[in-house]
Each structure stands twice: as structure tokens, then as C-alpha cells.
């Protein structure tokens, strides 16, 4: 009796029939009534024939095979094979078993061998002559006297069929695994690439691979970061860099003018000034720097933002010059009787908009006579009342700026010192002619 323990797949039944035929057994022996109504995977119960019937998964499963694979229905399952694969032994056509071996005639050779012309036994290549029962999913290997059905690499024999091994179940891949018919492929998350073993994932250095950072690129595990040079800030897109307008941040960055430049800023100073410590403006002393072009008979006077060449001899009749800055009115000259006995020229420079009151110049009597008293006053040049005199003692006084003034402008003040000695009924006057340059700026 055949050992039918459960519903046999149709093909097995067919082969069992064939074997029975070869073994000269009665075909009726296989017609044992089958009362099982449960079928194994890939089969369904057919009440008409009272047998398990193969399911054609190629028709019932949508997209049973993906991509370039073609679906080949098979007993108890189906195969996905490359379109180019030739199916040599098509067992689908049910009821057409492989050709039977030629009519038996005396064969002196053991099974799997056949006599050749010289009557010696040679191996039968069952694979070549289609005398094998390998499934289309299997590979046939000829052996001396027999043959072997094996599964291609990546397939495993489950029951009679070769079934694709889902390698992904074995955690071969570090990140992601894609099962393929007969093989598998590892994939990596973005920012990683397959290592040399095709399984582990190694960080991609995007910075070396043309990451779109405009300025600086820092690789990090699985990703990268863009950074900008000093003076730039990262754009919202995370890649490009925008120049920072430092000048718009603060009006105190530069004393005079701030000029924004790509990645930086610079301070500029007005003419006559030079940059000091990157942000301050310092007056250039043209008289010292060699820039001045004063003649031999002139004296160079520096002021905030420029310089002036003044005639060394500024004495006007009846005054005569006695030194570089000093004019005397000789007592012998009758015209000098009502005039200050001397005029001394001095120059000074102040900045615009000084807070007031501001001491700007101290006058000091150069010669002190015993018992004499000195009084100081502004004799000319102060029609607007921008200055006043504060007497410190009877030999010195302070010129005080009374009002905030804005340059550029220029004052010529006659500061008079009157010396009196009541005992000797002596009165003398001398004038300090002070030119005050007011620069255009507050520095
Ligand atoms: C990794 O895959 C490539 C391309 O598929 C192949 O050429 C290489 O031999 C594989 N390396 C290993 C270690 O399997
Ligand atoms: C200043 O004036 C006083 C009298 O007001 C006098 O005694 C003195 O000698 C004068 N000179 C000096 C240098 O103080």
C-alpha cells in the first residue's frame, strides 16, 4: 500500500503513478479514496475530484513576481525566474509525463548505465536526456549511475520545491535588507554607504562628496553641517552663507563711518584724520607728518581736520616783530601810546559740540611786577558771547567756552591783560591774539 498519509500534491501523485507503472503495479492501486479535505499550502480542496488541487498563484496573487521576474506556477507554490530563464522541463502540462524510456530490451548494465556500441556500460546523463524528475526550480546534476536535484544558491528545498531563502531574516545587513530571488541586498540609511563587505554601513563624508555647503563643511555621523566664515551667517536653507551687515548692528562700531564688506566691516575717517585702533579717528598732524606745504616765511598750524600756513610775521604797523609770534609797539612811537604794548599770536584747535562750560585756554602773565595787579578780558572777537574769562588769580585766567559750537569755524580772540600798579600809577596792556579753530567733528 502506498504510504499516503495526507493529501498528496498532484505532481507527486503523478510521479508515484509513473513509478508504479514502471514497477508494473496496478494503476488502480493509487486510486485509494482520499477522504482528507485539508490541503497543504499552495493547494485547495477540489470536491469534484476529491483531491487537493494546485493553486495557480501566478493568477491569484497580484504581482506575484516583481520587476523583471516572470511568474511560473508550480505545484504547491510558484517561482519567480528571470524572463530570460528557459524552463526546460515544463511540468505544468498536466497529464503529459516525460517520455517513457525506450521499450525495454535486455540491458546488462546496472541502473543508470546503458550499453554502448561496444556493449560496455556507460553512464546515462539523466539531466541531458530529461530522464530526471528535478523541478523547474531545481538544478539537475548528473552523477555516475544517477543524478541529483539541487537548489540554486539562495534557494532552499522546502518539500519538493526550491524556495527563495529570505536572507533578510538572518540580519545580515546593518541597516536595511532587501530580499531578492536567490540573493539579497543591503541598503543603508541616507548619509551612509555600504562598507567593503556589502553589509555594514559606513558614514559617508558628504564634505568630500560635494556637499552643497557654500563655505565650510563639517562631516558628522550620518550627515553633515554647513558653517560660515566669520562675518557671515548661515542662511535658512542650511547651506549658503549671508554676509552680516555689522554696521547695522550698532552705530558705535565706528567713530565716523562704518562700511560693510563681505564678511567684515571697516571704519573710515574723514579727510585729515587717520584710523586709530580700527574704530577711532585721530587728527593727522600735517605739520608733523611732512604733508604741509608752508613756505619759509610761514608757520604751520595744525587743527582738527586740517592745517593752516600762517605768516610768521603778522605784525602790522606800528607794531614791529620781535620774535616769531610777538609784535611790539615801541614806546617811542607816539601811535603806540593808546595801544597794547605787545601782541602775541597763538593758535589752538577745539572739536565741535563740546559740552559747556569748557575751559579751553589758560592765560598766564609772563612777567610779574611786585605789587602789580593783572586783570584779564576779552577785547575783541567775542561778539556772540561764545566765550568768557574766568580770572583765577592776578597772574592767570581761564578762557571758557560758554556755548556749544559747531565747526568748521574760526575765532580770532584778543585776550587783553591789563597790568596796574596803583602805587607807581602804572598801567600797561598786552594782548594775546588767539585764533581758535573749531573742527567739523566731535573728534
Ligand atoms: C560587494 O558588491 C559588489 C557589487 O555588487 C561586488 O563587486 C563585490 O565583490 C561585493 N563585495 C563583497 C565583499 O561581497
Ligand atoms: C596780586 O595782587 C595782590 C593785591 O591784590 C598783590 O598783593 C600781589 O603782589 C599781586 N601779585 C601776586 C603775584 O600775587
Short mmCIF file of C-alpha atoms and ligand atoms in Angstrom, two decimals:
data_model
loop_
_atom_site.label_atom_id
_atom_site.label_comp_id
_atom_site.label_asym_id
_atom_site.label_seq_id
_atom_site.Cartn_x
_atom_site.Cartn_y
_atom_site.Cartn_z
CA UNK A 1 0.00 0.00 0.00
CA UNK A 2 1.26 3.44 -0.78
CA UNK A 3 2.12 5.49 2.30
CA UNK A 4 -0.36 8.30 1.62
CA UNK A 5 -0.59 9.96 4.95
CA UNK A 6 -2.18 13.13 3.78
CA UNK A 7 -3.36 14.74 0.61
CA UNK A 8 -0.51 14.34 -1.83
CA UNK A 9 0.18 17.09 -4.29
CA UNK A 10 -0.94 16.16 -7.75
CA UNK A 11 2.55 16.01 -9.21
CA UNK A 12 3.78 13.67 -6.55
CA UNK A 13 0.76 11.56 -7.27
CA UNK A 14 1.65 11.66 -10.94
CA UNK A 15 5.19 10.56 -10.25
CA UNK A 16 4.01 7.98 -7.87
CA UNK A 17 1.78 6.69 -10.65
CA UNK A 18 4.69 6.64 -13.03
CA UNK A 19 6.83 4.73 -10.57
CA UNK A 20 4.01 2.31 -10.08
CA UNK A 21 3.74 1.86 -13.81
CA UNK A 22 7.45 1.24 -14.09
CA UNK A 23 7.22 -1.16 -11.22
CA UNK A 24 4.41 -2.95 -13.15
CA UNK A 25 2.00 -2.26 -10.36
CA UNK A 26 -1.65 -1.85 -11.00
CA UNK A 27 -2.57 1.76 -11.60
CA UNK A 28 -5.80 1.17 -9.69
CA UNK A 29 -3.73 0.80 -6.53
CA UNK A 30 -3.22 4.54 -6.47
CA UNK A 31 -6.93 5.27 -6.67
CA UNK A 32 -7.25 4.93 -2.95
CA UNK A 33 -10.17 7.06 -1.86
CA UNK A 34 -8.94 10.22 -0.28
CA UNK A 35 -11.14 11.49 2.45
CA UNK A 36 -8.95 14.40 3.53
CA UNK A 37 -10.36 17.81 2.88
CA UNK A 38 -7.46 19.81 4.25
CA UNK A 39 -4.69 20.62 1.83
CA UNK A 40 -1.20 21.88 2.47
CA UNK A 41 -0.09 25.37 1.46
CA UNK A 42 -0.48 26.06 -2.23
CA UNK A 43 -3.33 23.59 -2.71
CA UNK A 44 -7.03 23.79 -2.39
CA UNK A 45 -9.59 21.13 -1.98
CA UNK A 46 -11.43 20.16 -5.13
CA UNK A 47 -14.67 18.49 -4.16
CA UNK A 48 -15.30 17.25 -7.71
CA UNK A 49 -12.16 15.18 -7.95
CA UNK A 50 -11.95 14.72 -4.18
CA UNK A 51 -8.30 15.76 -4.41
CA UNK A 52 -6.14 18.65 -3.43
CA UNK A 53 -5.69 20.87 -6.43
CA UNK A 54 -2.75 23.13 -7.08
CA UNK A 55 -3.49 26.86 -6.85
CA UNK A 56 -2.16 28.94 -9.71
CA UNK A 57 -0.61 31.74 -7.66
CA UNK A 58 0.53 33.47 -10.81
CA UNK A 59 -3.12 34.26 -11.47
CA UNK A 60 -4.41 34.65 -7.94
CA UNK A 61 -1.66 36.73 -6.34
CA UNK A 62 -1.41 40.19 -7.82
CA UNK A 63 2.16 40.96 -8.78
CA UNK A 64 3.37 37.63 -7.53
CA UNK A 65 6.76 38.41 -9.06
CA UNK A 66 8.21 41.88 -9.19
CA UNK A 67 10.24 43.68 -11.77
CA UNK A 68 11.91 41.65 -14.43
CA UNK A 69 10.87 38.32 -12.97
CA UNK A 70 8.33 36.08 -14.60
CA UNK A 71 5.95 34.00 -12.62
CA UNK A 72 5.88 30.29 -13.11
CA UNK A 73 3.16 28.42 -11.32
CA UNK A 74 4.20 25.31 -9.65
CA UNK A 75 2.65 22.60 -7.63
CA UNK A 76 2.28 23.87 -4.14
CA UNK A 77 3.85 27.19 -4.94
CA UNK A 78 5.26 29.34 -7.67
CA UNK A 79 8.60 30.53 -8.90
CA UNK A 80 9.95 33.88 -9.89
CA UNK A 81 12.59 33.44 -12.53
CA UNK A 82 14.38 35.90 -14.76
CA UNK A 83 12.49 36.39 -18.01
CA UNK A 84 15.45 35.04 -19.90
CA UNK A 85 15.48 31.78 -17.98
CA UNK A 86 14.42 28.87 -20.10
CA UNK A 87 12.17 26.35 -18.44
CA UNK A 88 13.40 23.11 -19.80
CA UNK A 89 11.10 20.63 -18.19
CA UNK A 90 7.63 22.08 -18.19
CA UNK A 91 5.69 20.01 -15.74
CA UNK A 92 2.69 22.25 -15.98
CA UNK A 93 1.08 20.44 -18.79
CA UNK A 94 -0.63 18.02 -16.55
CA UNK A 95 -1.20 14.61 -17.96
CA UNK A 96 1.80 14.66 -20.27
CA UNK A 97 4.50 12.88 -18.33
CA UNK A 98 8.09 12.90 -19.60
CA UNK A 99 8.74 10.45 -22.39
CA UNK A 100 8.99 6.98 -21.20
CA UNK A 101 12.31 5.25 -21.64
CA UNK A 102 12.58 3.25 -24.83
CA UNK A 103 10.90 -0.09 -24.86
CA UNK A 104 12.83 -2.29 -22.57
CA UNK A 105 15.15 -4.76 -24.15
CA UNK A 106 17.78 -6.76 -22.40
CA UNK A 107 20.01 -4.34 -20.56
CA UNK A 108 23.04 -5.95 -18.93
CA UNK A 109 24.02 -2.73 -17.19
CA UNK A 110 23.22 -1.63 -13.63
CA UNK A 111 20.62 1.14 -13.17
CA UNK A 112 21.78 4.47 -14.52
CA UNK A 113 24.10 2.87 -17.06
CA UNK A 114 23.43 1.76 -20.59
CA UNK A 115 25.42 -0.30 -23.05
CA UNK A 116 27.19 1.48 -25.87
CA UNK A 117 28.08 0.01 -29.27
CA UNK A 118 30.89 -1.97 -27.71
CA UNK A 119 28.39 -3.40 -25.23
CA UNK A 120 30.17 -1.78 -22.29
CA UNK A 121 28.15 0.11 -19.74
CA UNK A 122 28.37 3.87 -19.82
CA UNK A 123 26.71 6.35 -17.55
CA UNK A 124 23.36 7.77 -18.63
CA UNK A 125 23.24 11.57 -18.43
CA UNK A 126 19.75 11.74 -16.98
CA UNK A 127 19.93 15.54 -16.86
CA UNK A 128 20.76 15.82 -20.54
CA UNK A 129 18.22 13.26 -21.66
CA UNK A 130 15.43 14.67 -19.50
CA UNK A 131 15.24 11.42 -17.59
CA UNK A 132 15.21 13.22 -14.28
CA UNK A 133 12.45 14.39 -12.02
CA UNK A 134 14.05 17.66 -10.97
CA UNK A 135 11.60 20.52 -10.63
CA UNK A 136 11.98 23.59 -12.78
CA UNK A 137 13.08 25.30 -9.61
CA UNK A 138 15.84 22.75 -9.19
CA UNK A 139 19.14 22.16 -10.88
CA UNK A 140 19.96 18.72 -12.19
CA UNK A 141 23.45 17.33 -11.64
CA UNK A 142 24.46 14.15 -13.38
CA UNK A 143 26.32 11.59 -11.29
CA UNK A 144 27.86 8.25 -12.23
CA UNK A 145 24.86 5.94 -12.31
CA UNK A 146 22.37 8.53 -11.09
CA UNK A 147 21.67 12.25 -10.79
CA UNK A 148 20.96 14.78 -8.15
CA UNK A 149 18.45 17.61 -7.90
CA UNK A 150 19.80 20.59 -6.04
CA UNK A 151 18.60 24.06 -5.34
CA UNK A 152 20.36 27.04 -6.85
CA UNK A 153 22.30 29.23 -4.48
CA UNK A 154 19.99 31.33 -2.38
CA UNK A 155 17.19 28.77 -2.55
CA UNK A 156 16.38 26.09 -0.10
CA UNK A 157 14.50 22.90 -0.55
CA UNK A 158 11.13 23.02 1.19
CA UNK A 159 9.18 19.92 0.38
CA UNK A 160 9.74 19.19 -3.28
CA UNK A 161 10.44 22.77 -4.31
CA UNK A 162 13.30 25.15 -4.11
CA UNK A 163 12.13 28.26 -2.30
CA UNK A 164 13.97 31.51 -2.14
CA UNK A 165 15.77 31.97 1.14
CA UNK A 166 14.76 35.19 2.85
CA UNK A 167 18.26 36.13 3.90
CA UNK A 168 16.86 39.25 5.48
CA UNK A 169 15.53 37.14 8.33
CA UNK A 170 19.09 36.45 9.37
CA UNK A 171 20.04 40.05 9.98
CA UNK A 172 22.86 40.11 7.55
CA UNK A 173 22.55 43.85 6.99
CA UNK A 174 23.45 46.60 9.39
CA UNK A 175 20.69 48.94 8.26
CA UNK A 176 18.17 47.63 5.77
CA UNK A 177 17.86 44.40 3.86
CA UNK A 178 16.11 43.78 0.57
CA UNK A 179 15.42 40.18 -0.24
CA UNK A 180 15.88 39.22 -3.89
CA UNK A 181 15.15 35.92 -5.63
CA UNK A 182 18.22 33.85 -4.83
CA UNK A 183 20.02 36.61 -3.04
CA UNK A 184 19.64 39.78 -1.02
CA UNK A 185 20.98 43.26 -0.96
CA UNK A 186 21.84 45.53 1.94
CA UNK A 187 20.91 49.14 1.89
CA UNK A 188 22.00 51.99 4.09
CA UNK A 189 20.20 54.94 5.54
CA UNK A 190 20.84 58.28 3.90
CA UNK A 191 24.27 59.57 4.84
CA UNK A 192 25.76 56.08 4.87
CA UNK A 193 27.10 53.80 2.24
CA UNK A 194 27.77 50.09 2.08
CA UNK A 195 31.10 49.07 3.50
CA UNK A 196 33.52 46.81 1.62
CA UNK A 197 31.71 43.73 2.95
CA UNK A 198 28.46 44.96 1.35
CA UNK A 199 26.67 44.54 4.66
CA UNK A 200 27.81 47.11 7.14
CA UNK A 201 27.12 50.77 6.58
CA UNK A 202 29.84 53.35 6.89
CA UNK A 203 29.41 57.05 7.24
CA UNK A 204 29.64 58.99 4.02
CA UNK A 205 31.86 62.03 4.24
CA UNK A 206 29.50 64.32 2.39
CA UNK A 207 32.05 67.10 2.61
CA UNK A 208 34.35 65.15 0.30
CA UNK A 209 31.48 64.21 -1.98
CA UNK A 210 30.41 67.67 -2.98
CA UNK A 211 28.11 68.61 -0.13
CA UNK A 212 26.41 71.86 -1.07
CA UNK A 213 27.94 73.96 1.70
CA UNK A 214 28.83 77.40 0.43
CA UNK A 215 31.70 77.97 2.83
CA UNK A 216 32.63 75.38 5.44
CA UNK A 217 31.51 71.79 5.72
CA UNK A 218 31.73 69.53 8.75
CA UNK A 219 31.09 65.86 8.32
CA UNK A 220 29.30 64.14 11.15
CA UNK A 221 27.93 60.66 11.70
CA UNK A 222 25.28 60.14 9.07
CA UNK A 223 25.07 63.73 7.99
CA UNK A 224 27.00 66.96 7.61
CA UNK A 225 26.79 70.53 8.77
CA UNK A 226 27.44 73.74 6.92
CA UNK A 227 29.10 76.59 8.69
CA UNK A 228 30.10 80.06 7.61
CA UNK A 229 33.24 82.08 7.94
CA UNK A 230 33.36 84.85 10.45
CA UNK A 231 31.22 87.76 9.36
CA UNK A 232 28.67 85.52 7.66
CA UNK A 233 25.60 83.78 8.98
CA UNK A 234 24.04 80.59 7.75
CA UNK A 235 21.06 81.06 5.51
CA UNK A 236 17.83 79.35 6.47
CA UNK A 237 18.48 76.76 3.74
CA UNK A 238 21.35 75.49 5.88
CA UNK A 239 23.85 75.65 3.02
CA UNK A 240 24.53 79.16 1.89
CA UNK A 241 26.05 81.98 3.86
CA UNK A 242 24.82 85.53 4.11
CA UNK A 243 27.05 88.45 4.80
CA UNK A 244 26.36 90.04 8.17
CA UNK A 245 25.87 93.78 7.97
CA UNK A 246 27.84 94.61 11.09
CA UNK A 247 27.26 98.30 10.53
CA UNK A 248 23.54 97.91 11.04
CA UNK A 249 24.08 96.33 14.44
CA UNK A 250 25.49 99.32 16.23
CA UNK A 251 26.24 102.92 15.47
CA UNK A 252 29.17 102.77 17.88
CA UNK A 253 31.23 100.38 15.82
CA UNK A 254 32.99 103.25 14.14
CA UNK A 255 33.63 106.72 15.37
CA UNK A 256 32.92 108.20 11.97
CA UNK A 257 31.69 105.92 9.21
CA UNK A 258 31.09 102.19 9.05
CA UNK A 259 31.42 100.42 5.70
CA UNK A 260 30.08 96.91 5.42
CA UNK A 261 32.14 94.50 3.34
CA UNK A 262 31.72 90.81 2.55
CA UNK A 263 32.49 89.04 5.80
CA UNK A 264 33.68 92.13 7.62
CA UNK A 265 33.32 95.83 8.11
CA UNK A 266 35.72 98.69 8.19
CA UNK A 267 35.74 102.12 9.73
CA UNK A 268 36.54 105.15 7.69
CA UNK A 269 37.62 108.57 8.81
CA UNK A 270 37.08 111.96 7.23
CA UNK A 271 39.86 113.71 5.42
CA UNK A 272 42.54 114.97 7.74
CA UNK A 273 42.04 112.05 10.12
CA UNK A 274 43.58 108.64 10.38
CA UNK A 275 42.16 105.45 11.78
CA UNK A 276 43.27 104.64 15.31
CA UNK A 277 42.67 101.21 16.79
CA UNK A 278 40.28 100.17 13.97
CA UNK A 279 37.35 102.36 15.04
CA UNK A 280 38.61 105.73 16.25
CA UNK A 281 39.61 108.68 14.13
CA UNK A 282 42.64 110.65 15.08
CA UNK A 283 43.56 114.02 13.66
CA UNK A 284 46.54 113.89 11.40
CA UNK A 285 49.13 116.44 12.41
CA UNK A 286 50.01 117.53 8.93
CA UNK A 287 52.66 119.87 10.32
CA UNK A 288 54.50 116.86 11.73
CA UNK A 289 53.69 114.32 9.04
CA UNK A 290 55.50 116.29 6.34
CA UNK A 291 52.31 116.77 4.39
CA UNK A 292 52.28 120.52 4.92
CA UNK A 293 53.46 122.83 2.21
CA UNK A 294 54.12 126.01 4.14
CA UNK A 295 56.76 128.41 2.88
CA UNK A 296 59.88 129.52 4.68
CA UNK A 297 58.17 132.62 6.00
CA UNK A 298 55.16 130.72 7.23
CA UNK A 299 54.40 128.70 10.27
CA UNK A 300 52.36 125.52 10.05
CA UNK A 301 49.39 125.37 12.39
CA UNK A 302 47.63 122.05 12.82
CA UNK A 303 44.00 121.86 13.78
CA UNK A 304 41.28 119.17 13.92
CA UNK A 305 40.83 118.01 10.36
CA UNK A 306 43.44 120.20 8.66
CA UNK A 307 46.26 122.66 8.96
CA UNK A 308 46.94 126.26 8.13
CA UNK A 309 50.03 128.10 6.96
CA UNK A 310 50.20 131.43 8.75
CA UNK A 311 52.69 134.17 8.09
CA UNK A 312 55.37 134.13 10.69
CA UNK A 313 55.41 137.92 10.71
CA UNK A 314 51.88 139.07 11.35
CA UNK A 315 52.82 142.39 12.84
CA UNK A 316 51.01 145.38 11.47
CA UNK A 317 52.22 148.99 11.77
CA UNK A 318 53.03 150.47 14.21
CA UNK A 319 53.92 147.05 15.63
CA UNK A 320 57.24 145.51 14.85
CA UNK A 321 58.17 141.91 15.06
CA UNK A 322 60.41 140.90 17.90
CA UNK A 323 60.10 137.13 17.71
CA UNK A 324 58.15 134.51 15.75
CA UNK A 325 54.82 135.23 17.43
CA UNK A 326 55.41 138.51 19.10
CA UNK A 327 54.79 142.06 17.94
CA UNK A 328 55.79 145.06 19.97
CA UNK A 329 54.60 148.63 19.78
CA UNK A 330 57.66 150.71 20.55
CA UNK A 331 57.03 153.24 23.35
CA UNK A 332 58.99 155.72 21.34
CA UNK A 333 56.27 155.67 18.70
CA UNK A 334 53.53 158.18 19.54
CA UNK A 335 50.97 155.95 17.84
CA UNK A 336 51.61 153.30 20.46
CA UNK A 337 50.51 155.38 23.41
CA UNK A 338 46.89 154.11 23.37
CA UNK A 339 47.71 150.67 22.03
CA UNK A 340 48.54 147.43 23.84
CA UNK A 341 52.28 147.32 24.17
CA UNK A 342 52.52 143.83 22.70
CA UNK A 343 50.50 141.41 20.65
CA UNK A 344 51.34 137.72 20.88
CA UNK A 345 49.84 135.32 18.29
CA UNK A 346 48.67 131.93 19.45
CA UNK A 347 46.63 129.19 17.78
CA UNK A 348 44.53 126.46 19.18
CA UNK A 349 42.01 123.92 17.96
CA UNK A 350 38.89 122.50 19.59
CA UNK A 351 36.31 119.94 18.44
CA UNK A 352 32.67 120.60 17.68
CA UNK A 353 29.88 120.38 20.18
CA UNK A 354 31.91 120.29 23.33
CA UNK A 355 29.87 120.16 26.47
CA UNK A 356 29.90 123.55 28.17
CA UNK A 357 31.18 125.33 30.11
CA UNK A 358 34.60 124.11 29.00
CA UNK A 359 37.95 125.51 29.97
CA UNK A 360 39.78 125.89 26.71
CA UNK A 361 42.83 128.09 27.28
CA UNK A 362 44.77 129.37 30.24
CA UNK A 363 46.37 132.80 30.08
CA UNK A 364 49.38 133.38 32.25
CA UNK A 365 51.25 136.59 32.85
CA UNK A 366 54.85 136.05 31.84
CA UNK A 367 56.43 138.77 33.88
CA UNK A 368 55.22 139.65 37.34
CA UNK A 369 55.91 143.03 38.84
CA UNK A 370 55.90 143.34 42.61
CA UNK A 371 52.69 144.96 43.80
CA UNK A 372 51.16 144.81 40.36
CA UNK A 373 47.67 143.60 39.67
CA UNK A 374 46.63 141.96 36.45
CA UNK A 375 43.12 142.00 35.01
CA UNK A 376 42.02 139.91 32.03
CA UNK A 377 39.28 140.49 29.49
CA UNK A 378 38.22 139.59 26.00
CA UNK A 379 38.86 142.67 23.99
CA UNK A 380 37.68 141.56 20.55
CA UNK A 381 36.29 138.62 18.59
CA UNK A 382 33.54 137.55 21.01
CA UNK A 383 30.56 139.44 19.66
CA UNK A 384 28.30 136.39 20.08
CA UNK A 385 29.40 135.83 23.65
CA UNK A 386 30.57 132.31 22.91
CA UNK A 387 33.47 132.71 25.38
CA UNK A 388 34.09 134.33 28.72
CA UNK A 389 37.06 134.85 31.00
CA UNK A 390 37.32 133.43 34.46
CA UNK A 391 40.07 135.02 36.43
CA UNK A 392 41.99 132.54 38.50
CA UNK A 393 44.30 134.91 40.32
CA UNK A 394 46.04 138.20 39.48
CA UNK A 395 48.55 136.43 37.19
CA UNK A 396 46.36 133.94 35.37
CA UNK A 397 42.90 133.48 33.91
CA UNK A 398 40.95 130.83 32.01
CA UNK A 399 39.23 131.25 28.67
CA UNK A 400 35.97 129.39 28.98
CA UNK A 401 33.71 128.21 26.15
CA UNK A 402 30.24 129.27 27.10
CA UNK A 403 28.14 127.77 24.33
CA UNK A 404 28.34 124.58 22.34
CA UNK A 405 29.63 125.47 18.92
CA UNK A 406 29.67 123.52 15.69
CA UNK A 407 32.53 123.75 13.23
CA UNK A 408 34.09 124.21 10.98
CA UNK A 409 34.61 127.75 12.09
CA UNK A 410 37.31 130.01 13.37
CA UNK A 411 37.55 132.70 16.06
CA UNK A 412 40.21 135.30 16.49
CA UNK A 413 40.02 136.47 20.09
CA UNK A 414 42.03 139.34 21.54
CA UNK A 415 42.61 138.48 25.19
CA UNK A 416 43.87 141.51 26.96
CA UNK A 417 45.85 141.57 30.17
CA UNK A 418 45.93 144.91 31.89
CA UNK A 419 48.67 145.30 34.45
CA UNK A 420 48.15 148.01 37.07
CA UNK A 421 50.32 149.27 39.86
CA UNK A 422 48.46 151.98 41.73
CA UNK A 423 51.49 152.88 43.79
CA UNK A 424 53.54 153.66 40.77
CA UNK A 425 50.45 154.82 38.80
CA UNK A 426 51.49 152.36 36.17
CA UNK A 427 49.18 150.82 33.63
CA UNK A 428 50.16 148.55 30.83
CA UNK A 429 48.20 146.39 28.39
CA UNK A 430 49.23 143.42 26.34
CA UNK A 431 47.17 141.28 24.00
CA UNK A 432 47.16 137.60 23.28
CA UNK A 433 45.65 137.22 19.82
CA UNK A 434 44.27 133.69 20.00
CA UNK A 435 42.98 132.01 16.84
CA UNK A 436 40.55 129.23 17.78
CA UNK A 437 39.88 126.66 15.06
CA UNK A 438 36.73 124.63 15.60
CA UNK A 439 36.85 121.32 13.75
CA UNK A 440 33.90 119.93 11.85
CA UNK A 441 33.58 116.86 14.03
CA UNK A 442 33.32 115.96 17.65
CA UNK A 443 36.68 114.23 17.50
C1 LIG B 1 30.07 43.89 -2.99
O1 LIG B 1 29.25 44.18 -4.09
C2 LIG B 1 29.96 44.50 -5.25
C3 LIG B 1 28.96 44.93 -6.33
O2 LIG B 1 27.78 44.24 -6.22
C4 LIG B 1 30.83 43.32 -5.68
O3 LIG B 1 31.55 43.63 -6.84
C5 LIG B 1 31.77 42.97 -4.56
O4 LIG B 1 32.52 41.85 -4.88
C6 LIG B 1 31.00 42.74 -3.28
N1 LIG B 1 31.95 42.56 -2.18
C7 LIG B 1 31.83 41.62 -1.29
C8 LIG B 1 32.86 41.59 -0.21
O5 LIG B 1 30.92 40.82 -1.34
C1 LIG B 2 48.47 140.27 43.18
O1 LIG B 2 47.66 141.28 43.77
C2 LIG B 2 47.84 141.44 45.15
C3 LIG B 2 46.89 142.55 45.60
O2 LIG B 2 45.67 142.42 45.06
C4 LIG B 2 49.27 141.76 45.43
O3 LIG B 2 49.45 141.75 46.80
C5 LIG B 2 50.22 140.75 44.83
O4 LIG B 2 51.57 141.17 44.99
C6 LIG B 2 49.93 140.63 43.38
N1 LIG B 2 50.85 139.70 42.76
C7 LIG B 2 50.93 138.40 43.03
C8 LIG B 2 51.95 137.66 42.27
O5 LIG B 2 50.19 137.85 43.80
#
